[in-house]
């Protein structure tokens, strides 16, 4: 797997590498593509008001040094109706949008309410994947989440950083349950390093091992190949009504 769909730059405020440093690290790691998924403005420390995703379309080439650079965004889900901090007028400029729950942006509630908040974000049509739906801070109903992911054709993320256990506690059992239910339902999944420093670019090994453990269908892993990912983007454009 040579595509990393969750990475951050200094724009996120609490990440520590430039886009060029990430590009160089991606090349060294043998990646063919990576998504720049900086946080939205609800995250403390983020630079600007998310306009950086608009200008990225005009300033950053889609390919550099043989590597596809995917214009992405990690939108913070800011209420339980599923709204995010990415202005809707900006969405046509973004190729791949993760929607995520962060405790610093929204207070956790019950398992049912947390799950409904993510499902409501899926239902807007404005997120393409769910970032790290795995932490103990936001307990989730993975049966309902997987079924909704299939209904709305949204990918669930296997976050390699979560499996390292440093950020959201021990997430392995939650991710394993998500994959079991996702496999039963036929959900798409996405894999990302969640790199906040260039040395983590392309680190997907723990996530790949878990996918292999449950024998997750390769045709449902959206970054199994660049063509597979581009096909997923085309499908999502129709969901977002972007021509």
Short mmCIF file of C-alpha atoms in Angstrom, two decimals:
data_model
loop_
_atom_site.label_atom_id
_atom_site.label_comp_id
_atom_site.label_asym_id
_atom_site.label_seq_id
_atom_site.Cartn_x
_atom_site.Cartn_y
_atom_site.Cartn_z
CA UNK A 1 0.00 0.00 0.00
CA UNK A 2 1.77 3.10 -1.28
CA UNK A 3 -0.85 5.80 -0.63
CA UNK A 4 -1.14 7.69 2.66
CA UNK A 5 -4.52 9.41 3.03
CA UNK A 6 -4.05 11.25 6.33
CA UNK A 7 -1.12 13.66 6.80
CA UNK A 8 -0.61 17.11 8.34
CA UNK A 9 1.63 20.13 7.80
CA UNK A 10 2.47 23.17 9.93
CA UNK A 11 -0.86 24.69 8.83
CA UNK A 12 -2.54 22.40 11.37
CA UNK A 13 -0.78 24.26 14.18
CA UNK A 14 0.22 21.18 16.16
CA UNK A 15 2.08 19.49 13.28
CA UNK A 16 5.70 20.23 12.64
CA UNK A 17 6.68 19.74 8.98
CA UNK A 18 6.24 21.68 5.77
CA UNK A 19 4.57 20.28 2.68
CA UNK A 20 7.97 20.04 0.98
CA UNK A 21 9.40 18.06 3.91
CA UNK A 22 6.42 15.72 3.74
CA UNK A 23 6.86 15.35 -0.02
CA UNK A 24 10.54 14.46 0.38
CA UNK A 25 9.67 11.93 3.11
CA UNK A 26 6.90 10.45 0.96
CA UNK A 27 9.38 9.96 -1.88
CA UNK A 28 11.87 8.31 0.45
CA UNK A 29 9.11 6.02 1.78
CA UNK A 30 8.23 4.93 -1.77
CA UNK A 31 4.75 6.45 -1.78
CA UNK A 32 2.98 7.10 -5.08
CA UNK A 33 0.48 9.53 -3.50
CA UNK A 34 -0.47 11.21 -0.25
CA UNK A 35 -3.30 13.43 0.92
CA UNK A 36 -2.66 16.71 2.71
CA UNK A 37 -5.40 16.70 5.34
CA UNK A 38 -4.81 19.71 7.55
CA UNK A 39 -7.30 20.49 10.31
CA UNK A 40 -10.17 22.93 10.10
CA UNK A 41 -10.36 26.23 12.00
CA UNK A 42 -12.24 24.79 15.00
CA UNK A 43 -8.98 23.12 16.03
CA UNK A 44 -6.95 25.46 18.29
CA UNK A 45 -3.72 26.62 16.68
CA UNK A 46 -4.82 26.16 13.06
CA UNK A 47 -3.52 28.89 10.77
CA UNK A 48 -6.24 30.83 9.01
CA UNK A 49 -9.89 30.06 8.30
CA UNK A 50 -9.53 27.03 5.97
CA UNK A 51 -8.99 29.20 2.90
CA UNK A 52 -5.69 27.36 2.48
CA UNK A 53 -7.62 24.51 0.82
CA UNK A 54 -8.93 26.90 -1.81
CA UNK A 55 -5.53 28.34 -2.66
CA UNK A 56 -3.96 24.87 -2.64
CA UNK A 57 -5.90 24.10 -5.80
CA UNK A 58 -4.14 26.93 -7.62
CA UNK A 59 -0.73 26.86 -5.92
CA UNK A 60 0.21 23.22 -5.37
CA UNK A 61 0.67 20.90 -8.37
CA UNK A 62 -1.36 17.69 -8.40
CA UNK A 63 1.88 15.85 -9.02
CA UNK A 64 5.46 16.60 -8.01
CA UNK A 65 8.51 14.39 -8.45
CA UNK A 66 6.30 11.54 -9.57
CA UNK A 67 4.06 11.69 -6.48
CA UNK A 68 0.36 12.52 -6.63
CA UNK A 69 -0.51 15.23 -4.07
CA UNK A 70 -4.15 14.93 -3.04
CA UNK A 71 -5.85 18.11 -1.86
CA UNK A 72 -7.46 16.98 1.34
CA UNK A 73 -8.89 18.32 4.59
CA UNK A 74 -9.65 16.98 8.05
CA UNK A 75 -12.89 18.66 8.98
CA UNK A 76 -13.85 18.82 12.63
CA UNK A 77 -17.39 17.64 13.34
CA UNK A 78 -18.58 20.49 15.57
CA UNK A 79 -22.12 19.45 16.54
CA UNK A 80 -24.26 16.34 16.74
CA UNK A 81 -26.32 17.41 13.74
CA UNK A 82 -23.21 16.56 11.73
CA UNK A 83 -22.01 20.03 10.81
CA UNK A 84 -18.29 20.56 10.26
CA UNK A 85 -15.95 23.55 10.24
CA UNK A 86 -15.27 23.37 6.50
CA UNK A 87 -17.31 26.11 4.79
CA UNK A 88 -19.54 24.46 2.18
CA UNK A 89 -18.41 26.95 -0.46
CA UNK A 90 -14.88 25.57 -0.08
CA UNK A 91 -15.77 21.92 -0.63
CA UNK A 92 -15.50 21.96 -4.45
CA UNK A 93 -11.80 22.82 -4.02
CA UNK A 94 -11.11 19.76 -1.86
CA UNK A 95 -10.64 16.30 -3.33
CA UNK A 96 -10.83 14.21 -0.15
CA UNK A 97 -12.49 15.25 3.12
CA UNK A 98 -12.16 13.40 6.40
CA UNK A 99 -14.72 14.19 9.09
CA UNK A 100 -13.45 13.60 12.62
CA UNK A 101 -14.46 13.95 16.25
CA UNK A 102 -11.88 15.66 18.49
CA UNK A 103 -12.50 16.21 22.18
CA UNK A 104 -11.01 19.69 21.99
CA UNK A 105 -13.64 20.67 19.39
CA UNK A 106 -16.76 18.86 20.65
CA UNK A 107 -17.62 17.27 23.99
CA UNK A 108 -18.18 13.49 23.90
CA UNK A 109 -21.65 12.18 24.61
CA UNK A 110 -23.22 8.73 24.80
CA UNK A 111 -22.37 5.91 22.40
CA UNK A 112 -25.63 6.50 20.53
CA UNK A 113 -25.19 10.27 20.30
CA UNK A 114 -21.55 10.02 19.20
CA UNK A 115 -22.55 7.54 16.49
CA UNK A 116 -25.49 9.66 15.35
CA UNK A 117 -23.21 12.71 15.09
CA UNK A 118 -20.90 10.90 12.66
CA UNK A 119 -23.80 9.41 10.71
CA UNK A 120 -25.38 12.86 10.40
CA UNK A 121 -22.08 14.16 9.02
CA UNK A 122 -22.07 11.31 6.48
CA UNK A 123 -25.65 12.16 5.50
CA UNK A 124 -24.67 15.71 4.52
CA UNK A 125 -22.71 14.25 1.60
CA UNK A 126 -19.81 16.54 2.51
CA UNK A 127 -17.36 14.05 4.01
CA UNK A 128 -15.67 11.24 2.10
CA UNK A 129 -14.16 9.42 5.06
CA UNK A 130 -14.44 9.24 8.84
CA UNK A 131 -11.16 10.00 10.60
CA UNK A 132 -10.05 7.75 13.47
CA UNK A 133 -13.46 6.44 14.63
CA UNK A 134 -11.68 4.46 17.31
CA UNK A 135 -10.83 6.31 20.53
CA UNK A 136 -12.19 5.44 23.96
CA UNK A 137 -13.17 9.10 24.39
CA UNK A 138 -15.93 8.72 21.77
CA UNK A 139 -17.51 5.26 22.20
CA UNK A 140 -19.32 4.20 19.01
CA UNK A 141 -21.84 1.66 17.79
CA UNK A 142 -19.83 -0.01 15.03
CA UNK A 143 -22.74 -1.99 13.60
CA UNK A 144 -24.70 1.22 12.95
CA UNK A 145 -21.58 3.06 11.79
CA UNK A 146 -20.68 0.37 9.24
CA UNK A 147 -24.23 0.20 7.90
CA UNK A 148 -24.34 3.98 7.49
CA UNK A 149 -20.94 3.99 5.79
CA UNK A 150 -22.36 1.60 3.19
CA UNK A 151 -25.55 3.62 2.79
CA UNK A 152 -23.71 6.90 2.25
CA UNK A 153 -20.68 5.39 0.49
CA UNK A 154 -18.20 6.87 2.95
CA UNK A 155 -14.91 5.23 3.97
CA UNK A 156 -14.03 4.38 7.58
CA UNK A 157 -10.42 5.06 8.53
CA UNK A 158 -7.93 2.59 9.93
CA UNK A 159 -5.59 5.08 11.58
CA UNK A 160 -2.04 3.83 12.01
CA UNK A 161 -1.29 6.47 14.64
CA UNK A 162 -4.20 5.22 16.76
CA UNK A 163 -2.70 1.73 16.72
CA UNK A 164 0.53 3.09 18.17
CA UNK A 165 -1.42 3.84 21.37
CA UNK A 166 0.08 7.26 22.08
CA UNK A 167 -2.80 9.58 21.24
CA UNK A 168 -6.21 8.01 21.84
CA UNK A 169 -5.27 5.15 24.15
CA UNK A 170 -5.53 1.48 23.22
CA UNK A 171 -7.68 1.59 20.07
CA UNK A 172 -6.90 -1.84 18.65
CA UNK A 173 -10.03 -3.60 19.91
CA UNK A 174 -12.24 -0.78 18.62
CA UNK A 175 -10.61 -0.78 15.19
CA UNK A 176 -10.84 -4.56 15.04
CA UNK A 177 -14.57 -4.40 15.83
CA UNK A 178 -15.02 -1.68 13.21
CA UNK A 179 -13.32 -3.85 10.59
CA UNK A 180 -15.34 -6.93 11.51
CA UNK A 181 -18.59 -4.99 11.18
CA UNK A 182 -17.35 -3.14 8.11
CA UNK A 183 -16.50 -6.41 6.40
CA UNK A 184 -19.96 -7.82 7.17
CA UNK A 185 -21.68 -4.71 5.85
CA UNK A 186 -19.39 -4.19 2.84
CA UNK A 187 -18.02 -0.79 3.91
CA UNK A 188 -15.15 1.05 2.27
CA UNK A 189 -12.10 1.68 4.45
CA UNK A 190 -9.22 4.11 4.15
CA UNK A 191 -5.77 3.89 5.70
CA UNK A 192 -3.66 6.80 6.93
CA UNK A 193 -0.58 7.45 9.00
CA UNK A 194 -2.03 10.61 10.59
CA UNK A 195 1.51 11.96 10.30
CA UNK A 196 2.18 15.15 12.27
CA UNK A 197 5.93 15.00 11.54
CA UNK A 198 7.59 13.98 8.30
CA UNK A 199 9.19 10.87 9.80
CA UNK A 200 5.71 9.27 10.04
CA UNK A 201 4.88 9.71 6.35
CA UNK A 202 3.84 6.38 4.86
CA UNK A 203 3.87 4.52 8.16
CA UNK A 204 0.90 2.21 7.60
CA UNK A 205 2.31 -1.08 8.82
CA UNK A 206 0.14 -1.57 11.91
CA UNK A 207 -3.01 -0.73 9.97
CA UNK A 208 -2.07 -3.08 7.12
CA UNK A 209 -1.38 -5.90 9.58
CA UNK A 210 -4.84 -5.50 11.11
CA UNK A 211 -6.51 -5.45 7.69
CA UNK A 212 -4.69 -8.67 6.83
CA UNK A 213 -5.69 -10.20 10.16
CA UNK A 214 -9.40 -9.81 9.36
CA UNK A 215 -8.83 -10.55 5.64
CA UNK A 216 -10.53 -7.30 4.66
CA UNK A 217 -11.57 -7.35 0.98
CA UNK A 218 -8.98 -5.46 -1.06
CA UNK A 219 -11.63 -4.04 -3.37
CA UNK A 220 -13.05 -2.15 -0.38
CA UNK A 221 -9.73 -0.57 0.66
CA UNK A 222 -9.77 2.72 -1.22
CA UNK A 223 -6.00 3.31 -1.18
CA UNK A 224 -5.05 -0.19 -2.27
CA UNK A 225 -4.01 1.39 -5.57
CA UNK A 226 -4.04 4.86 -7.11
CA UNK A 227 -6.66 3.80 -9.67
CA UNK A 228 -8.86 2.42 -6.92
CA UNK A 229 -8.60 5.71 -5.05
CA UNK A 230 -9.31 7.82 -8.14
CA UNK A 231 -12.38 5.64 -8.83
CA UNK A 232 -13.55 6.27 -5.26
CA UNK A 233 -13.11 10.02 -5.78
CA UNK A 234 -15.23 9.90 -8.93
CA UNK A 235 -17.98 8.14 -7.00
CA UNK A 236 -17.77 10.68 -4.20
CA UNK A 237 -18.00 13.60 -6.65
CA UNK A 238 -21.46 12.36 -7.57
CA UNK A 239 -22.37 12.15 -3.88
CA UNK A 240 -21.19 15.74 -3.38
CA UNK A 241 -22.74 16.86 -6.69
CA UNK A 242 -19.38 18.11 -7.95
CA UNK A 243 -18.95 17.85 -11.74
#
